[in-house]
PDB file of C-alpha atoms in Angstrom:
ATOM      1  CA  MET A   1     -35.563   6.001 -39.084  1.00  0.00           C
ATOM      2  CA  LYS A   2     -32.210   7.649 -39.937  1.00  0.00           C
ATOM      3  CA  LYS A   3     -33.224  10.594 -37.765  1.00  0.00           C
ATOM      4  CA  ALA A   4     -34.213   8.481 -34.799  1.00  0.00           C
ATOM      5  CA  ALA A   5     -30.859   6.743 -35.052  1.00  0.00           C
ATOM      6  CA  TYR A   6     -28.959   9.889 -35.041  1.00  0.00           C
ATOM      7  CA  ILE A   7     -30.962  11.239 -32.014  1.00  0.00           C
ATOM      8  CA  PHE A   8     -30.485   7.940 -30.146  1.00  0.00           C
ATOM      9  CA  ALA A   9     -26.614   8.075 -30.848  1.00  0.00           C
ATOM     10  CA  GLY A  10     -26.728  11.692 -29.626  1.00  0.00           C
ATOM     11  CA  LEU A  11     -28.422  10.683 -26.470  1.00  0.00           C
ATOM     12  CA  VAL A  12     -25.991   7.869 -25.840  1.00  0.00           C
ATOM     13  CA  ALA A  13     -23.159  10.272 -26.207  1.00  0.00           C
ATOM     14  CA  ILE A  14     -24.662  12.937 -23.912  1.00  0.00           C
ATOM     15  CA  ALA A  15     -25.716  10.216 -21.301  1.00  0.00           C
ATOM     16  CA  THR A  16     -22.208   8.897 -21.339  1.00  0.00           C
ATOM     17  CA  VAL A  17     -20.704  12.348 -20.763  1.00  0.00           C
ATOM     18  CA  VAL A  18     -23.219  12.906 -17.910  1.00  0.00           C
ATOM     19  CA  VAL A  19     -22.530   9.675 -16.237  1.00  0.00           C
ATOM     20  CA  TRP A  20     -18.758  10.517 -16.522  1.00  0.00           C
ATOM     21  CA  SER A  21     -19.240  13.962 -15.026  1.00  0.00           C
ATOM     22  CA  THR A  22     -20.934  12.474 -11.971  1.00  0.00           C
ATOM     23  CA  GLY A  23     -17.705  10.933 -11.149  1.00  0.00           C
ATOM     24  CA  GLY A  24     -15.929  14.251 -11.251  1.00  0.00           C
ATOM     25  CA  PHE A  25     -14.426  13.789 -14.737  1.00  0.00           C
ATOM     26  CA  HIS A  26     -12.083  11.093 -13.445  1.00  0.00           C
ATOM     27  CA  THR A  27      -9.270  10.630 -15.969  1.00  0.00           C
ATOM     28  CA  GLY A  28      -8.118   7.203 -14.799  1.00  0.00           C
ATOM     29  CA  TRP A  29      -9.768   3.741 -15.010  1.00  0.00           C
ATOM     30  CA  THR A  30     -13.254   3.295 -13.628  1.00  0.00           C
ATOM     31  CA  GLN A  31     -13.006   2.646  -9.805  1.00  0.00           C
ATOM     32  CA  THR A  32     -15.290   0.383  -7.897  1.00  0.00           C
ATOM     33  CA  ARG A  33     -13.386   0.700  -4.721  1.00  0.00           C
ATOM     34  CA  ILE A  34     -12.971   4.197  -3.467  1.00  0.00           C
ATOM     35  CA  PRO A  35     -10.088   5.177  -1.282  1.00  0.00           C
ATOM     36  CA  VAL A  36     -10.939   6.982   1.901  1.00  0.00           C
ATOM     37  CA  THR A  37      -8.227   8.593   3.903  1.00  0.00           C
ATOM     38  CA  GLY A  38      -8.311   9.160   7.791  1.00  0.00           C
ATOM     39  CA  THR A  39      -5.928  10.120  10.444  1.00  0.00           C
ATOM     40  CA  ASP A  40      -5.461   8.155  13.665  1.00  0.00           C
ATOM     41  CA  GLU A  41      -5.417  10.664  16.385  1.00  0.00           C
ATOM     42  CA  ILE A  42      -3.142   8.912  18.784  1.00  0.00           C
ATOM     43  CA  THR A  43      -0.262   8.085  16.375  1.00  0.00           C
ATOM     44  CA  GLY A  44      -0.794  10.549  13.704  1.00  0.00           C
ATOM     45  CA  ILE A  45      -0.772   7.953  11.082  1.00  0.00           C
ATOM     46  CA  THR A  46      -2.682   8.761   7.824  1.00  0.00           C
ATOM     47  CA  TYR A  47      -4.270   5.538   6.586  1.00  0.00           C
ATOM     48  CA  THR A  48      -6.263   4.598   3.606  1.00  0.00           C
ATOM     49  CA  GLN A  49      -9.279   2.354   3.774  1.00  0.00           C
ATOM     50  CA  TYR A  50     -11.510   1.400   0.790  1.00  0.00           C
ATOM     51  CA  GLU A  51     -15.312   1.516   0.330  1.00  0.00           C
ATOM     52  CA  ASP A  52     -17.487   0.153  -2.258  1.00  0.00           C
ATOM     53  CA  GLY A  53     -18.568   2.734  -4.911  1.00  0.00           C
ATOM     54  CA  PHE A  54     -18.478   3.600  -8.656  1.00  0.00           C
ATOM     55  CA  VAL A  55     -16.487   6.400 -10.225  1.00  0.00           C
ATOM     56  CA  PRO A  56     -16.680   6.044 -13.969  1.00  0.00           C
ATOM     57  CA  GLY A  57     -13.394   6.616 -15.776  1.00  0.00           C
ATOM     58  CA  LEU A  58     -12.094   6.993 -19.235  1.00  0.00           C
ATOM     59  CA  ASP A  59     -13.012   3.501 -20.063  1.00  0.00           C
ATOM     60  CA  VAL A  60     -16.790   4.252 -19.647  1.00  0.00           C
ATOM     61  CA  LEU A  61     -16.495   7.544 -21.516  1.00  0.00           C
ATOM     62  CA  GLY A  62     -14.613   5.867 -24.415  1.00  0.00           C
ATOM     63  CA  GLY A  63     -17.032   2.961 -24.445  1.00  0.00           C
ATOM     64  CA  GLY A  64     -20.115   5.127 -24.557  1.00  0.00           C
ATOM     65  CA  LEU A  65     -18.735   7.429 -27.357  1.00  0.00           C
ATOM     66  CA  ILE A  66     -17.586   4.479 -29.298  1.00  0.00           C
ATOM     67  CA  ALA A  67     -21.082   2.922 -29.024  1.00  0.00           C
ATOM     68  CA  ALA A  68     -22.629   6.344 -30.277  1.00  0.00           C
ATOM     69  CA  ALA A  69     -20.187   6.460 -33.134  1.00  0.00           C
ATOM     70  CA  LEU A  70     -21.073   2.690 -34.025  1.00  0.00           C
ATOM     71  CA  ILE A  71     -24.807   3.732 -34.047  1.00  0.00           C
ATOM     72  CA  VAL A  72     -24.063   6.559 -36.536  1.00  0.00           C
ATOM     73  CA  GLY A  73     -21.714   4.304 -38.574  1.00  0.00           C
ATOM     74  CA  ALA A  74     -24.315   1.495 -38.674  1.00  0.00           C
ATOM     75  CA  THR A  75     -27.005   4.131 -39.876  1.00  0.00           C
ATOM     76  CA  LEU A  76     -24.716   5.458 -42.627  1.00  0.00           C
ATOM     77  CA  GLY A  77     -23.833   2.016 -43.635  1.00  0.00           C
ATOM     78  CA  VAL A  78     -27.490   0.936 -44.064  1.00  0.00           C
ATOM     79  CA  GLN A  79     -28.173   4.219 -46.101  1.00  0.00           C
ATOM     80  CA  PHE A  80     -25.230   3.516 -48.365  1.00  0.00           C
ATOM     81  CA  LEU A  81     -26.353  -0.138 -48.937  1.00  0.00           C
ATOM     82  CA  LYS A  82     -29.903   1.158 -49.631  1.00  0.00           C
ATOM     83  CA  SER A  83     -28.729   3.797 -52.191  1.00  0.00           C
ATOM     84  CA  LYS A  84     -26.524   1.120 -53.795  1.00  0.00           C
ATOM     85  CA  LYS A  85     -29.542  -1.238 -54.334  1.00  0.00           C
ATOM     86  CA  SER A  86     -31.722   1.659 -55.843  1.00  0.00           C
TER      87      SER A  86
ATOM     88  CA  MET B   1      35.262  -7.598  47.161  1.00  0.00           C
ATOM     89  CA  LYS B   2      35.362  -4.321  44.987  1.00  0.00           C
ATOM     90  CA  ASN B   3      35.294  -6.586  41.837  1.00  0.00           C
ATOM     91  CA  THR B   4      32.305  -8.444  43.124  1.00  0.00           C
ATOM     92  CA  ILE B   5      30.383  -5.307  43.798  1.00  0.00           C
ATOM     93  CA  LYS B   6      31.415  -3.922  40.390  1.00  0.00           C
ATOM     94  CA  ALA B   7      30.275  -7.133  38.703  1.00  0.00           C
ATOM     95  CA  THR B   8      27.090  -7.146  40.432  1.00  0.00           C
ATOM     96  CA  LEU B   9      26.321  -3.565  39.588  1.00  0.00           C
ATOM     97  CA  ILE B  10      27.075  -4.164  35.906  1.00  0.00           C
ATOM     98  CA  LEU B  11      24.798  -7.286  35.938  1.00  0.00           C
ATOM     99  CA  LEU B  12      21.955  -5.197  37.605  1.00  0.00           C
ATOM    100  CA  ALA B  13      22.436  -2.363  35.057  1.00  0.00           C
ATOM    101  CA  SER B  14      22.368  -4.887  32.110  1.00  0.00           C
ATOM    102  CA  ALA B  15      19.214  -6.421  33.479  1.00  0.00           C
ATOM    103  CA  ALA B  16      17.547  -3.136  33.893  1.00  0.00           C
ATOM    104  CA  MET B  17      18.456  -2.047  30.319  1.00  0.00           C
ATOM    105  CA  ALA B  18      17.366  -5.396  28.878  1.00  0.00           C
ATOM    106  CA  ALA B  19      13.987  -5.065  30.724  1.00  0.00           C
ATOM    107  CA  GLN B  20      13.306  -2.044  28.683  1.00  0.00           C
ATOM    108  CA  ALA B  21      13.278  -3.860  25.256  1.00  0.00           C
ATOM    109  CA  ALA B  22       9.770  -5.024  24.365  1.00  0.00           C
ATOM    110  CA  SER B  23       8.264  -6.867  21.592  1.00  0.00           C
ATOM    111  CA  TYR B  24       5.813  -4.676  19.517  1.00  0.00           C
ATOM    112  CA  ASN B  25       2.969  -6.440  17.708  1.00  0.00           C
ATOM    113  CA  PHE B  26       2.106  -4.980  14.398  1.00  0.00           C
ATOM    114  CA  LYS B  27      -1.263  -6.643  13.720  1.00  0.00           C
ATOM    115  CA  ASP B  28      -3.060  -3.353  14.446  1.00  0.00           C
ATOM    116  CA  PRO B  29      -6.429  -3.933  16.352  1.00  0.00           C
ATOM    117  CA  LYS B  30      -7.689  -0.843  14.809  1.00  0.00           C
ATOM    118  CA  GLY B  31      -6.903  -1.958  11.409  1.00  0.00           C
ATOM    119  CA  VAL B  32      -5.247   1.353  10.350  1.00  0.00           C
ATOM    120  CA  ASN B  33      -1.735   0.088   9.587  1.00  0.00           C
ATOM    121  CA  THR B  34      -1.275   0.821   5.850  1.00  0.00           C
ATOM    122  CA  VAL B  35       1.498   0.134   3.303  1.00  0.00           C
ATOM    123  CA  ARG B  36       1.196   2.255   0.153  1.00  0.00           C
ATOM    124  CA  PHE B  37       2.716   1.268  -3.192  1.00  0.00           C
ATOM    125  CA  SER B  38       2.985   3.443  -6.414  1.00  0.00           C
ATOM    126  CA  LEU B  39       4.342   2.890  -9.823  1.00  0.00           C
ATOM    127  CA  ASP B  40       4.693   5.873 -12.360  1.00  0.00           C
ATOM    128  CA  ALA B  41       5.010   4.705 -15.833  1.00  0.00           C
ATOM    129  CA  PRO B  42       4.862   6.922 -19.036  1.00  0.00           C
ATOM    130  CA  LEU B  43       1.387   5.880 -19.876  1.00  0.00           C
ATOM    131  CA  GLU B  44      -0.131   4.950 -16.535  1.00  0.00           C
ATOM    132  CA  SER B  45       0.138   5.747 -12.854  1.00  0.00           C
ATOM    133  CA  ILE B  46      -0.717   3.015 -10.471  1.00  0.00           C
ATOM    134  CA  SER B  47      -1.310   3.416  -6.677  1.00  0.00           C
ATOM    135  CA  GLY B  48      -2.739   1.123  -4.119  1.00  0.00           C
ATOM    136  CA  THR B  49      -2.510   0.119  -0.442  1.00  0.00           C
ATOM    137  CA  THR B  50      -2.705  -2.898   1.705  1.00  0.00           C
ATOM    138  CA  GLY B  51      -3.799  -3.095   5.334  1.00  0.00           C
ATOM    139  CA  GLY B  52      -2.890  -6.812   5.966  1.00  0.00           C
ATOM    140  CA  VAL B  53       0.117  -5.962   8.024  1.00  0.00           C
ATOM    141  CA  SER B  54       1.430  -8.169  10.987  1.00  0.00           C
ATOM    142  CA  GLY B  55       4.761  -8.953  12.525  1.00  0.00           C
ATOM    143  CA  ASP B  56       6.719  -8.361  15.752  1.00  0.00           C
ATOM    144  CA  VAL B  57       9.644  -5.900  16.314  1.00  0.00           C
ATOM    145  CA  THR B  58      11.683  -5.929  19.390  1.00  0.00           C
ATOM    146  CA  PHE B  59      12.602  -2.318  20.313  1.00  0.00           C
ATOM    147  CA  ASP B  60      14.407  -0.645  23.127  1.00  0.00           C
ATOM    148  CA  ALA B  61      14.076   3.121  23.365  1.00  0.00           C
ATOM    149  CA  ALA B  62      17.472   3.287  25.303  1.00  0.00           C
ATOM    150  CA  MET B  63      19.260   1.124  22.692  1.00  0.00           C
ATOM    151  CA  PRO B  64      17.569   1.682  19.315  1.00  0.00           C
ATOM    152  CA  GLU B  65      20.377   0.208  17.544  1.00  0.00           C
ATOM    153  CA  LYS B  66      19.333  -3.234  18.900  1.00  0.00           C
ATOM    154  CA  ILE B  67      16.178  -3.173  16.965  1.00  0.00           C
ATOM    155  CA  SER B  68      15.223  -6.514  15.491  1.00  0.00           C
ATOM    156  CA  GLY B  69      12.131  -8.287  13.991  1.00  0.00           C
ATOM    157  CA  LYS B  70      10.083  -8.799  10.906  1.00  0.00           C
ATOM    158  CA  ILE B  71       7.124  -7.143   9.254  1.00  0.00           C
ATOM    159  CA  VAL B  72       4.727  -9.240   7.212  1.00  0.00           C
ATOM    160  CA  VAL B  73       2.198  -8.169   4.687  1.00  0.00           C
ATOM    161  CA  ASP B  74      -0.613 -10.436   3.487  1.00  0.00           C
ATOM    162  CA  ALA B  75      -0.138 -10.195  -0.277  1.00  0.00           C
ATOM    163  CA  THR B  76      -3.866 -11.074  -0.858  1.00  0.00           C
ATOM    164  CA  THR B  77      -4.971  -7.713   0.727  1.00  0.00           C
ATOM    165  CA  LEU B  78      -3.177  -5.536  -1.837  1.00  0.00           C
ATOM    166  CA  GLU B  79      -5.890  -3.269  -3.193  1.00  0.00           C
ATOM    167  CA  VAL B  80      -6.140  -0.982  -6.173  1.00  0.00           C
ATOM    168  CA  PRO B  81      -9.274   0.861  -7.113  1.00  0.00           C
ATOM    169  CA  ASN B  82     -10.067  -0.661 -10.457  1.00  0.00           C
ATOM    170  CA  PRO B  83     -11.360  -4.277 -10.406  1.00  0.00           C
ATOM    171  CA  VAL B  84      -9.711  -5.496 -13.712  1.00  0.00           C
ATOM    172  CA  MET B  85      -6.361  -4.123 -12.450  1.00  0.00           C
ATOM    173  CA  LYS B  86      -6.634  -5.829  -9.119  1.00  0.00           C
ATOM    174  CA  ASP B  87      -7.365  -9.216 -10.874  1.00  0.00           C
ATOM    175  CA  HIS B  88      -4.267  -8.652 -12.982  1.00  0.00           C
ATOM    176  CA  LEU B  89      -2.256  -7.515  -9.874  1.00  0.00           C
ATOM    177  CA  HIS B  90      -2.982 -10.805  -8.057  1.00  0.00           C
ATOM    178  CA  GLY B  91      -2.709 -13.092 -11.108  1.00  0.00           C
ATOM    179  CA  ASP B  92       0.011 -15.545 -11.695  1.00  0.00           C
ATOM    180  CA  GLY B  93       1.623 -13.117 -14.134  1.00  0.00           C
ATOM    181  CA  TRP B  94       2.224 -10.406 -11.574  1.00  0.00           C
ATOM    182  CA  ILE B  95       2.549 -10.908  -7.860  1.00  0.00           C
ATOM    183  CA  ASP B  96       0.689 -14.292  -7.888  1.00  0.00           C
ATOM    184  CA  SER B  97      -0.699 -13.778  -4.230  1.00  0.00           C
ATOM    185  CA  LYS B  98      -2.363 -17.128  -4.210  1.00  0.00           C
ATOM    186  CA  LYS B  99       0.980 -18.953  -4.439  1.00  0.00           C
ATOM    187  CA  PHE B 100       3.100 -16.379  -2.626  1.00  0.00           C
ATOM    188  CA  GLY B 101       0.865 -15.133   0.064  1.00  0.00           C
ATOM    189  CA  GLU B 102       3.409 -13.124   2.096  1.00  0.00           C
ATOM    190  CA  ILE B 103       5.536 -10.094   1.592  1.00  0.00           C
ATOM    191  CA  THR B 104       8.084  -9.853   4.237  1.00  0.00           C
ATOM    192  CA  PHE B 105      10.914  -7.475   5.623  1.00  0.00           C
ATOM    193  CA  GLU B 106      13.277  -9.036   8.172  1.00  0.00           C
ATOM    194  CA  ILE B 107      15.706  -6.806   9.825  1.00  0.00           C
ATOM    195  CA  THR B 108      19.305  -8.077   9.759  1.00  0.00           C
ATOM    196  CA  ALA B 109      21.280  -5.046  10.667  1.00  0.00           C
ATOM    197  CA  VAL B 110      20.902  -1.344  11.768  1.00  0.00           C
ATOM    198  CA  LYS B 111      22.984   1.475  10.553  1.00  0.00           C
ATOM    199  CA  ASN B 112      23.318   5.316  10.944  1.00  0.00           C
ATOM    200  CA  VAL B 113      21.187   5.472  14.048  1.00  0.00           C
ATOM    201  CA  LYS B 114      20.441   9.013  14.929  1.00  0.00           C
ATOM    202  CA  LYS B 115      18.213  10.343  17.908  1.00  0.00           C
ATOM    203  CA  THR B 116      16.345  13.628  16.898  1.00  0.00           C
ATOM    204  CA  ASP B 117      13.462  15.453  18.675  1.00  0.00           C
ATOM    205  CA  LYS B 118      11.021  13.697  16.373  1.00  0.00           C
ATOM    206  CA  GLY B 119      12.184  10.302  17.373  1.00  0.00           C
ATOM    207  CA  VAL B 120      14.851   7.895  16.060  1.00  0.00           C
ATOM    208  CA  SER B 121      16.062   7.641  12.543  1.00  0.00           C
ATOM    209  CA  ALA B 122      18.048   4.692  11.160  1.00  0.00           C
ATOM    210  CA  ASP B 123      18.829   2.733   8.046  1.00  0.00           C
ATOM    211  CA  LEU B 124      17.521  -0.730   8.502  1.00  0.00           C
ATOM    212  CA  VAL B 125      19.235  -3.474   6.350  1.00  0.00           C
ATOM    213  CA  GLY B 126      17.020  -6.457   5.891  1.00  0.00           C
ATOM    214  CA  THR B 127      15.785  -9.261   3.604  1.00  0.00           C
ATOM    215  CA  PHE B 128      12.787  -8.123   1.616  1.00  0.00           C
ATOM    216  CA  THR B 129      10.825 -11.156   0.271  1.00  0.00           C
ATOM    217  CA  LEU B 130       8.341 -10.782  -2.551  1.00  0.00           C
ATOM    218  CA  LYS B 131       6.847 -13.466  -4.958  1.00  0.00           C
ATOM    219  CA  GLY B 132       9.151 -16.004  -3.249  1.00  0.00           C
ATOM    220  CA  VAL B 133      12.399 -14.082  -4.022  1.00  0.00           C
ATOM    221  CA  SER B 134      14.559 -12.627  -1.288  1.00  0.00           C
ATOM    222  CA  LYS B 135      16.856  -9.603  -1.669  1.00  0.00           C
ATOM    223  CA  GLU B 136      18.809  -7.561   0.732  1.00  0.00           C
ATOM    224  CA  ILE B 137      17.735  -3.937   0.843  1.00  0.00           C
ATOM    225  CA  THR B 138      18.326  -0.894   2.947  1.00  0.00           C
ATOM    226  CA  ALA B 139      15.321   1.105   4.095  1.00  0.00           C
ATOM    227  CA  PRO B 140      15.400   4.584   5.845  1.00  0.00           C
ATOM    228  CA  VAL B 141      13.143   4.312   8.807  1.00  0.00           C
ATOM    229  CA  THR B 142      11.983   6.615  11.757  1.00  0.00           C
ATOM    230  CA  PHE B 143      10.636   5.400  15.058  1.00  0.00           C
ATOM    231  CA  VAL B 144       8.631   7.253  17.400  1.00  0.00           C
ATOM    232  CA  HIS B 145       8.173   5.517  20.827  1.00  0.00           C
ATOM    233  CA  LEU B 146       4.990   6.517  22.481  1.00  0.00           C
ATOM    234  CA  PRO B 147       5.115   5.174  26.113  1.00  0.00           C
ATOM    235  CA  GLY B 148       1.823   4.585  27.835  1.00  0.00           C
ATOM    236  CA  LYS B 149      -0.260   5.510  24.664  1.00  0.00           C
ATOM    237  CA  LEU B 150      -1.758   2.047  24.134  1.00  0.00           C
ATOM    238  CA  GLU B 151      -4.555   2.621  26.755  1.00  0.00           C
ATOM    239  CA  ALA B 152      -5.873   5.685  24.820  1.00  0.00           C
ATOM    240  CA  ARG B 153      -5.627   3.849  21.491  1.00  0.00           C
ATOM    241  CA  SER B 154      -7.437   0.713  22.663  1.00  0.00           C
ATOM    242  CA  ASN B 155     -10.024   2.588  24.616  1.00  0.00           C
ATOM    243  CA  GLY B 156      -8.821   1.516  27.847  1.00  0.00           C
ATOM    244  CA  LYS B 157      -8.748  -2.260  26.886  1.00  0.00           C
ATOM    245  CA  MET B 158      -5.050  -2.584  27.164  1.00  0.00           C
ATOM    246  CA  LYS B 159      -2.064  -0.795  28.800  1.00  0.00           C
ATOM    247  CA  GLY B 160       1.303  -0.374  27.290  1.00  0.00           C
ATOM    248  CA  ASP B 161       3.520   1.440  24.763  1.00  0.00           C
ATOM    249  CA  LEU B 162       3.169   2.095  21.056  1.00  0.00           C
ATOM    250  CA  LEU B 163       5.976   2.254  18.477  1.00  0.00           C
ATOM    251  CA  VAL B 164       5.187   4.064  15.229  1.00  0.00           C
ATOM    252  CA  LEU B 165       7.397   3.164  12.389  1.00  0.00           C
ATOM    253  CA  ARG B 166       7.696   5.138   9.021  1.00  0.00           C
ATOM    254  CA  SER B 167       9.613   4.473   5.899  1.00  0.00           C
ATOM    255  CA  LYS B 168       9.701   5.161   2.264  1.00  0.00           C
ATOM    256  CA  PHE B 169      11.931   3.022  -0.182  1.00  0.00           C
ATOM    257  CA  THR B 170      11.949   1.798  -3.615  1.00  0.00           C
ATOM    258  CA  ILE B 171      12.398  -1.647  -5.240  1.00  0.00           C
ATOM    259  CA  ASN B 172      12.477  -2.943  -8.764  1.00  0.00           C
ATOM    260  CA  ARG B 173       9.893  -5.439  -9.768  1.00  0.00           C
ATOM    261  CA  SER B 174      12.427  -7.189 -12.008  1.00  0.00           C
ATOM    262  CA  ASP B 175      14.475  -8.053  -9.103  1.00  0.00           C
ATOM    263  CA  TYR B 176      11.586 -10.231  -7.826  1.00  0.00           C
ATOM    264  CA  GLY B 177      10.693 -11.837 -11.092  1.00  0.00           C
ATOM    265  CA  ILE B 178       7.669  -9.759 -11.696  1.00  0.00           C
ATOM    266  CA  LYS B 179       7.321  -9.627 -15.499  1.00  0.00           C
ATOM    267  CA  PRO B 180      11.010  -8.388 -15.906  1.00  0.00           C
ATOM    268  CA  GLY B 181      11.358  -5.881 -18.748  1.00  0.00           C
ATOM    269  CA  GLN B 182       7.913  -6.182 -19.777  1.00  0.00           C
ATOM    270  CA  ALA B 183       4.955  -3.648 -20.100  1.00  0.00           C
ATOM    271  CA  THR B 184       7.228  -0.890 -18.736  1.00  0.00           C
ATOM    272  CA  ASP B 185       5.358   1.753 -20.592  1.00  0.00           C
ATOM    273  CA  LYS B 186       2.275   0.966 -18.440  1.00  0.00           C
ATOM    274  CA  VAL B 187       3.704  -0.656 -15.289  1.00  0.00           C
ATOM    275  CA  ALA B 188       6.918   1.007 -14.125  1.00  0.00           C
ATOM    276  CA  GLU B 189       9.824  -1.025 -13.046  1.00  0.00           C
ATOM    277  CA  GLU B 190      10.216   1.068  -9.808  1.00  0.00           C
ATOM    278  CA  ILE B 191       7.838   0.590  -7.053  1.00  0.00           C
ATOM    279  CA  GLU B 192       7.751   3.192  -4.410  1.00  0.00           C
ATOM    280  CA  ILE B 193       6.732   1.715  -1.047  1.00  0.00           C
ATOM    281  CA  SER B 194       5.769   3.969   1.911  1.00  0.00           C
ATOM    282  CA  LEU B 195       4.521   2.968   5.202  1.00  0.00           C
ATOM    283  CA  ALA B 196       3.309   4.110   8.525  1.00  0.00           C
ATOM    284  CA  LEU B 197       2.820   1.415  11.067  1.00  0.00           C
ATOM    285  CA  ALA B 198       1.881   1.270  14.738  1.00  0.00           C
ATOM    286  CA  GLY B 199       2.905  -1.560  16.903  1.00  0.00           C
ATOM    287  CA  TYR B 200       1.768  -2.233  20.427  1.00  0.00           C
ATOM    288  CA  ALA B 201       3.573  -3.663  23.391  1.00  0.00           C
ATOM    289  CA  GLU B 202       1.176  -4.640  26.154  1.00  0.00           C
ATOM    290  CA  LYS B 203       2.203  -4.384  29.807  1.00  0.00           C
ATOM    291  CA  LYS B 204       0.413  -6.711  32.095  1.00  0.00           C
TER     292      LYS B 204
END
């Protein structure tokens, strides 16, 4: 049971890093609107428009790693309580 | 007789010069007029844009110092990539876009007009209004007049001229009552605004 919990925590941490990497290791906040730049050929104006999308940021990375740490922490806590009872 | 001829010639010249002034509409039918804003605080950099630009500017290529008009930005269209940050931005603690739906700049004076090979540069003095507070600011601007280019830009639907306006200036959010002195480690006091706008004057 303990081993399964550690493996699960590890998978959560790895999955979080993988998800974060799909967004190019974005170090800002998670983006759900992606800026796309273009240039108007007549005026030369460079403009920005937004498209719907998802770029995970440090908040997703942090949240996932904290969740993995909580799983490990909870497992250790349960072990500690069990050892105290016995 | 000579005085009458002189007066007539002056009148005709004035009429001809006045006829070159045109009103340029900045509600871009192609929807690419963009105003960018950025804030660089110690803990966080924020940047966003808005495309909700409109307004009218009267401009005469022969007399650029006579420029007048107003640019209006729909405050509800300000966009940042993060959804939570966007909610905060539009909330009543920040720009309160529901209550104060327009950000405007109205030209009151023109200084330091210079004609260059790239266009006309000038310092525009005007009233900048944000969150219901109006302050006089000076913004350096360059104008590029593109006569006859409206047809190409509108795919042949309209004929006329284009006026491209570029500027970059800064304001302090405290001056406009936007959480003065608060959260300066995450939201910088200085807001850098840069814009590149195209207005059109249709000729019928």
